Amino acid sequence: MPGYKLYYFDVRGRGELCRLILHCAGVPFEDFRDIDYFKDWPTIKSKMPFGQVPVLEVDGDKMLAQSMTIARYLARRHGLAGQNDWEQSQADMYCDCVYDLHNAMVDATWKEDLVKQKELFDKVNQDTIQPHLEKVEQHLVKNGGGHLVGQGLTWADIAYYAYFTTPIMTRLGGEVLTKAPHLKKLIETVGNNPNIQKYVETRPVTSG
Ligand SMILES: N[C@@H](CCC(=O)N[C@@H](CS)C(=O)NCC(=O)O)C(=O)O
C-alpha cells in the first residue's frame, strides 16, 4: 500500500473528493490540513508543484497536483474508476460536470453577505444546476437508476455526493434535488456507505 499524504486547506473545497475516495476505499492516508494561510502557506506553497493545493504526496517523494487528476489516480488505484475504458471515460465525464458545478458555486460559497449569498445560490441553481440535473436524471434512469456508471459505485457517484452535501448546499439547497429523485437516492446510498459514514461523523467542521 503506498504512503499517501494529502495537502489541502482545512476546508472541503477542491480537496474533499480526494478525501472521500480514500475513505470510501478504506485506504489510510495523512489528511494534512494544518495550513494557516498567513503563517504556513507561503512556505508550503513554494514546495507544491504548481504553487497550489490539493497535492497528493505518494511514498514521501512523488507529488501530484490538480484535484481531478489526484481523484482520478486514486479512483483507478483503488477500484472506483469503472470496469473498462468506456466506463472510466463516463466517470471522467460526470466528474468534469461536477467540477463545472463547483466552479459555478465558488462566488456564492465564499460570499459573506448572507442575502447576497442566497441570491447567488438561487441564480446558480436556476441557470446551471437544474438544467444539468434534468439531463443527469435521464442518464441515471437509462442506466438502471442505481449508479451513474455501470452497475457499481464509482468516483462519479462520490463526486455528486460531495457536491450535494457541501455546507452551502445543506443550508440553502433543501429543494434542489426535488426533480431528481434518482440522483437524490443515489446520494443517500453513497452517504450510507459505512466508510463514508464513519468519516463524515468524525470530519472536522469546516466551511466551503
Ligand atoms: N485547478 C486546481 C485549482 C487549485 C486551486 O485553486 N487551489 C487553491 C485552493 S482551492 C489554492 O491553492 N489557493 C492558494 C494559492 O493559489 O496560493 C485544482 O482543481 O486542483
Coordinates of C-alpha atoms and ligand atoms in Angstrom, one line a residue:
M1 CA 0.0 0.0 0.0
P2 CA 1.5 3.4 -1.0
G3 CA 2.0 6.1 1.7
Y4 CA -0.3 8.9 0.9
K5 CA -0.2 12.5 2.3
L6 CA -2.9 14.8 1.0
Y7 CA -2.2 18.6 1.4
Y8 CA -5.2 20.9 1.4
F9 CA -6.6 23.7 3.5
D10 CA -8.9 22.9 6.3
V11 CA -12.0 23.3 4.1
R12 CA -13.8 20.8 1.9
G13 CA -13.4 22.7 -1.4
R14 CA -11.4 21.0 -4.1
G15 CA -9.8 18.5 -1.7
E16 CA -12.9 16.8 -0.4
L17 CA -13.5 14.4 -3.3
C18 CA -10.0 13.0 -2.9
R19 CA -10.5 12.6 0.8
L20 CA -13.9 10.8 0.2
I21 CA -12.4 8.4 -2.3
L22 CA -9.7 7.4 0.1
H23 CA -12.1 7.0 3.0
C24 CA -14.6 5.1 0.8
A25 CA -11.9 2.7 -0.4
G26 CA -10.7 2.2 3.2
V27 CA -7.2 3.4 2.3
P28 CA -5.2 5.1 5.2
F29 CA -3.6 8.5 4.4
E30 CA -2.3 11.5 6.1
D31 CA -5.0 14.2 5.8
F32 CA -2.7 17.2 6.1
R33 CA -4.9 20.3 6.6
D34 CA -3.0 22.2 9.2
I35 CA -2.1 25.0 6.8
D36 CA -2.5 28.5 8.2
Y37 CA -2.9 30.8 5.2
F38 CA -0.7 33.6 6.6
K39 CA 1.8 31.6 8.7
D40 CA 2.4 28.4 6.9
W41 CA 1.1 28.8 3.4
P42 CA 4.0 30.8 1.8
T43 CA 6.5 28.0 2.7
I44 CA 4.2 25.1 1.7
K45 CA 3.2 26.9 -1.5
S46 CA 6.8 27.1 -2.6
K47 CA 7.1 23.3 -2.3
M48 CA 4.0 22.5 -4.3
P49 CA 4.4 21.5 -8.0
F50 CA 2.3 24.5 -9.2
G51 CA 2.1 26.5 -6.0
Q52 CA -1.4 25.3 -5.2
V53 CA -3.3 22.6 -3.3
P54 CA -4.7 20.0 -3.2
V55 CA -1.5 18.0 -3.7
L56 CA -1.0 14.3 -3.1
E57 CA 2.4 13.2 -1.9
V58 CA 3.0 9.5 -2.7
D59 CA 5.6 7.5 -0.8
G60 CA 7.2 10.6 0.5
D61 CA 8.7 11.9 -2.7
K62 CA 6.3 11.9 -5.7
M63 CA 4.0 15.0 -5.8
L64 CA 0.7 15.1 -7.8
A65 CA -1.3 18.3 -8.3
Q66 CA -4.7 19.2 -9.7
S67 CA -7.7 17.9 -7.7
M68 CA -9.3 15.9 -10.6
T69 CA -6.0 14.3 -11.6
I70 CA -5.5 13.2 -8.0
A71 CA -9.0 12.0 -7.6
R72 CA -8.9 10.0 -10.9
Y73 CA -5.5 8.5 -9.9
L74 CA -6.9 7.4 -6.5
A75 CA -10.1 6.0 -8.1
R76 CA -8.1 4.0 -10.6
R77 CA -5.7 2.6 -8.0
H78 CA -8.5 1.7 -5.6
G79 CA -11.2 0.2 -7.7
L80 CA -13.6 3.2 -8.0
A81 CA -12.9 4.3 -11.6
G82 CA -15.1 2.0 -13.6
Q83 CA -14.7 -1.5 -15.0
N84 CA -13.4 -0.7 -18.5
D85 CA -12.1 2.2 -20.7
W86 CA -15.7 3.3 -21.6
E87 CA -16.9 3.2 -18.0
Q88 CA -13.8 5.1 -16.9
S89 CA -14.4 7.8 -19.5
Q90 CA -18.0 8.1 -18.5
A91 CA -17.0 8.5 -14.9
D92 CA -14.5 11.2 -16.0
M93 CA -17.3 12.9 -17.9
Y94 CA -19.6 13.1 -14.9
C95 CA -16.7 14.2 -12.6
D96 CA -15.8 17.0 -15.1
C97 CA -19.5 18.1 -14.9
V98 CA -19.3 18.2 -11.2
Y99 CA -16.1 20.3 -11.4
D100 CA -18.1 22.8 -13.6
L101 CA -20.9 22.8 -11.0
H102 CA -18.3 23.6 -8.2
N103 CA -16.9 26.4 -10.3
A104 CA -20.3 27.9 -10.8
M105 CA -20.9 27.9 -7.0
V106 CA -17.5 29.4 -5.9
D107 CA -18.7 33.0 -5.6
A108 CA -21.8 32.1 -3.6
T109 CA -19.8 29.7 -1.3
W110 CA -17.5 32.5 -0.1
K111 CA -19.9 35.4 -0.1
E112 CA -20.2 36.7 3.5
D113 CA -23.3 38.8 3.0
L114 CA -26.0 36.1 3.5
V115 CA -28.7 37.9 1.5
K116 CA -26.3 38.2 -1.5
Q117 CA -25.3 34.6 -1.0
K118 CA -28.8 33.4 -1.2
E119 CA -29.4 35.4 -4.4
L120 CA -26.2 34.0 -6.0
F121 CA -27.1 30.5 -4.9
D122 CA -30.6 30.7 -6.4
K123 CA -29.2 32.0 -9.7
V124 CA -26.7 29.2 -9.9
N125 CA -29.4 26.7 -9.1
Q126 CA -31.8 28.0 -11.7
D127 CA -29.3 28.7 -14.5
T128 CA -26.8 25.8 -14.0
I129 CA -27.8 23.1 -11.6
Q130 CA -31.4 22.5 -12.6
P131 CA -30.7 22.2 -16.3
H132 CA -27.8 19.8 -15.5
L133 CA -30.0 17.7 -13.1
E134 CA -32.6 17.2 -15.8
K135 CA -30.0 15.6 -18.0
V136 CA -28.3 13.6 -15.3
E137 CA -31.6 12.2 -14.1
Q138 CA -32.4 11.0 -17.6
H139 CA -29.0 9.3 -17.9
L140 CA -29.3 7.8 -14.5
V141 CA -32.7 6.3 -15.3
K142 CA -31.4 4.9 -18.6
N143 CA -28.5 3.3 -16.7
G144 CA -31.0 1.5 -14.4
G145 CA -31.3 4.2 -11.8
G146 CA -28.8 2.8 -9.3
H147 CA -25.4 4.2 -10.3
L148 CA -24.2 6.7 -12.8
V149 CA -21.7 4.4 -14.5
G150 CA -22.1 0.6 -14.9
Q151 CA -23.7 -1.3 -12.0
G152 CA -21.3 -0.4 -9.2
L153 CA -20.0 2.6 -7.2
T154 CA -17.6 4.9 -8.9
W155 CA -15.9 8.2 -8.1
A156 CA -18.6 9.8 -10.2
D157 CA -21.3 8.8 -7.7
I158 CA -19.0 10.1 -4.9
A159 CA -18.4 13.4 -6.7
Y160 CA -22.2 14.1 -6.9
Y161 CA -22.5 13.1 -3.2
A162 CA -19.7 15.6 -2.3
Y163 CA -21.3 18.4 -4.3
F164 CA -24.8 18.0 -3.0
T165 CA -23.6 17.7 0.7
T166 CA -21.4 20.8 0.9
P167 CA -22.3 23.2 3.7
I168 CA -23.9 25.8 1.4
M169 CA -26.0 23.1 -0.3
T170 CA -27.1 21.7 3.1
R171 CA -28.1 25.1 4.3
L172 CA -29.7 26.6 1.2
G173 CA -30.4 23.7 -1.1
G174 CA -33.3 21.9 0.6
E175 CA -35.4 21.8 -2.6
V176 CA -32.6 21.5 -5.2
L177 CA -33.0 17.7 -5.8
T178 CA -36.8 17.6 -5.8
K179 CA -37.0 17.0 -9.5
A180 CA -34.1 14.5 -9.5
P181 CA -35.4 11.6 -7.3
H182 CA -33.0 9.0 -8.6
L183 CA -29.9 11.2 -8.0
K184 CA -31.2 12.0 -4.6
K185 CA -31.5 8.3 -3.8
L186 CA -28.0 7.7 -5.2
I187 CA -26.6 10.4 -3.0
E188 CA -28.3 8.8 0.0
T189 CA -26.8 5.5 -0.9
V190 CA -23.3 6.9 -1.1
G191 CA -23.9 8.7 2.3
N192 CA -24.9 5.3 3.8
N193 CA -21.7 3.7 2.8
P194 CA -20.2 2.7 6.1
N195 CA -16.7 4.0 5.4
I196 CA -18.1 7.4 4.3
Q197 CA -20.5 7.5 7.2
K198 CA -17.6 6.9 9.6
Y199 CA -15.6 9.7 8.0
V200 CA -18.5 12.2 8.0
E201 CA -19.2 11.5 11.6
T202 CA -15.6 12.5 12.6
R203 CA -14.9 15.1 9.9
P204 CA -13.7 18.4 11.1
V205 CA -16.5 21.1 10.9
T206 CA -15.3 23.3 8.1
S207 CA -16.8 25.9 5.8
G208 CA -16.6 25.8 2.0
Ligands
LIG1 N1 -7.4 23.5 -10.8 C1 -6.9 23.4 -9.5 C2 -7.2 24.6 -8.7 C3 -6.4 24.6 -7.4 C4 -6.7 25.8 -6.5 O1 -7.3 26.8 -7.0 N2 -6.2 25.8 -5.3 C5 -6.4 26.8 -4.4 C6 -7.3 26.4 -3.2 S1 -8.8 25.8 -3.7 C7 -5.1 27.3 -3.8 O2 -4.1 26.5 -3.7 N3 -5.0 28.6 -3.5 C8 -3.9 29.2 -2.8 C9 -3.0 29.9 -3.8 O3 -3.2 29.8 -5.1 O4 -2.0 30.5 -3.4 C10 -7.4 22.1 -8.8 O5 -8.5 21.7 -9.1 O6 -6.7 21.5 -8.0

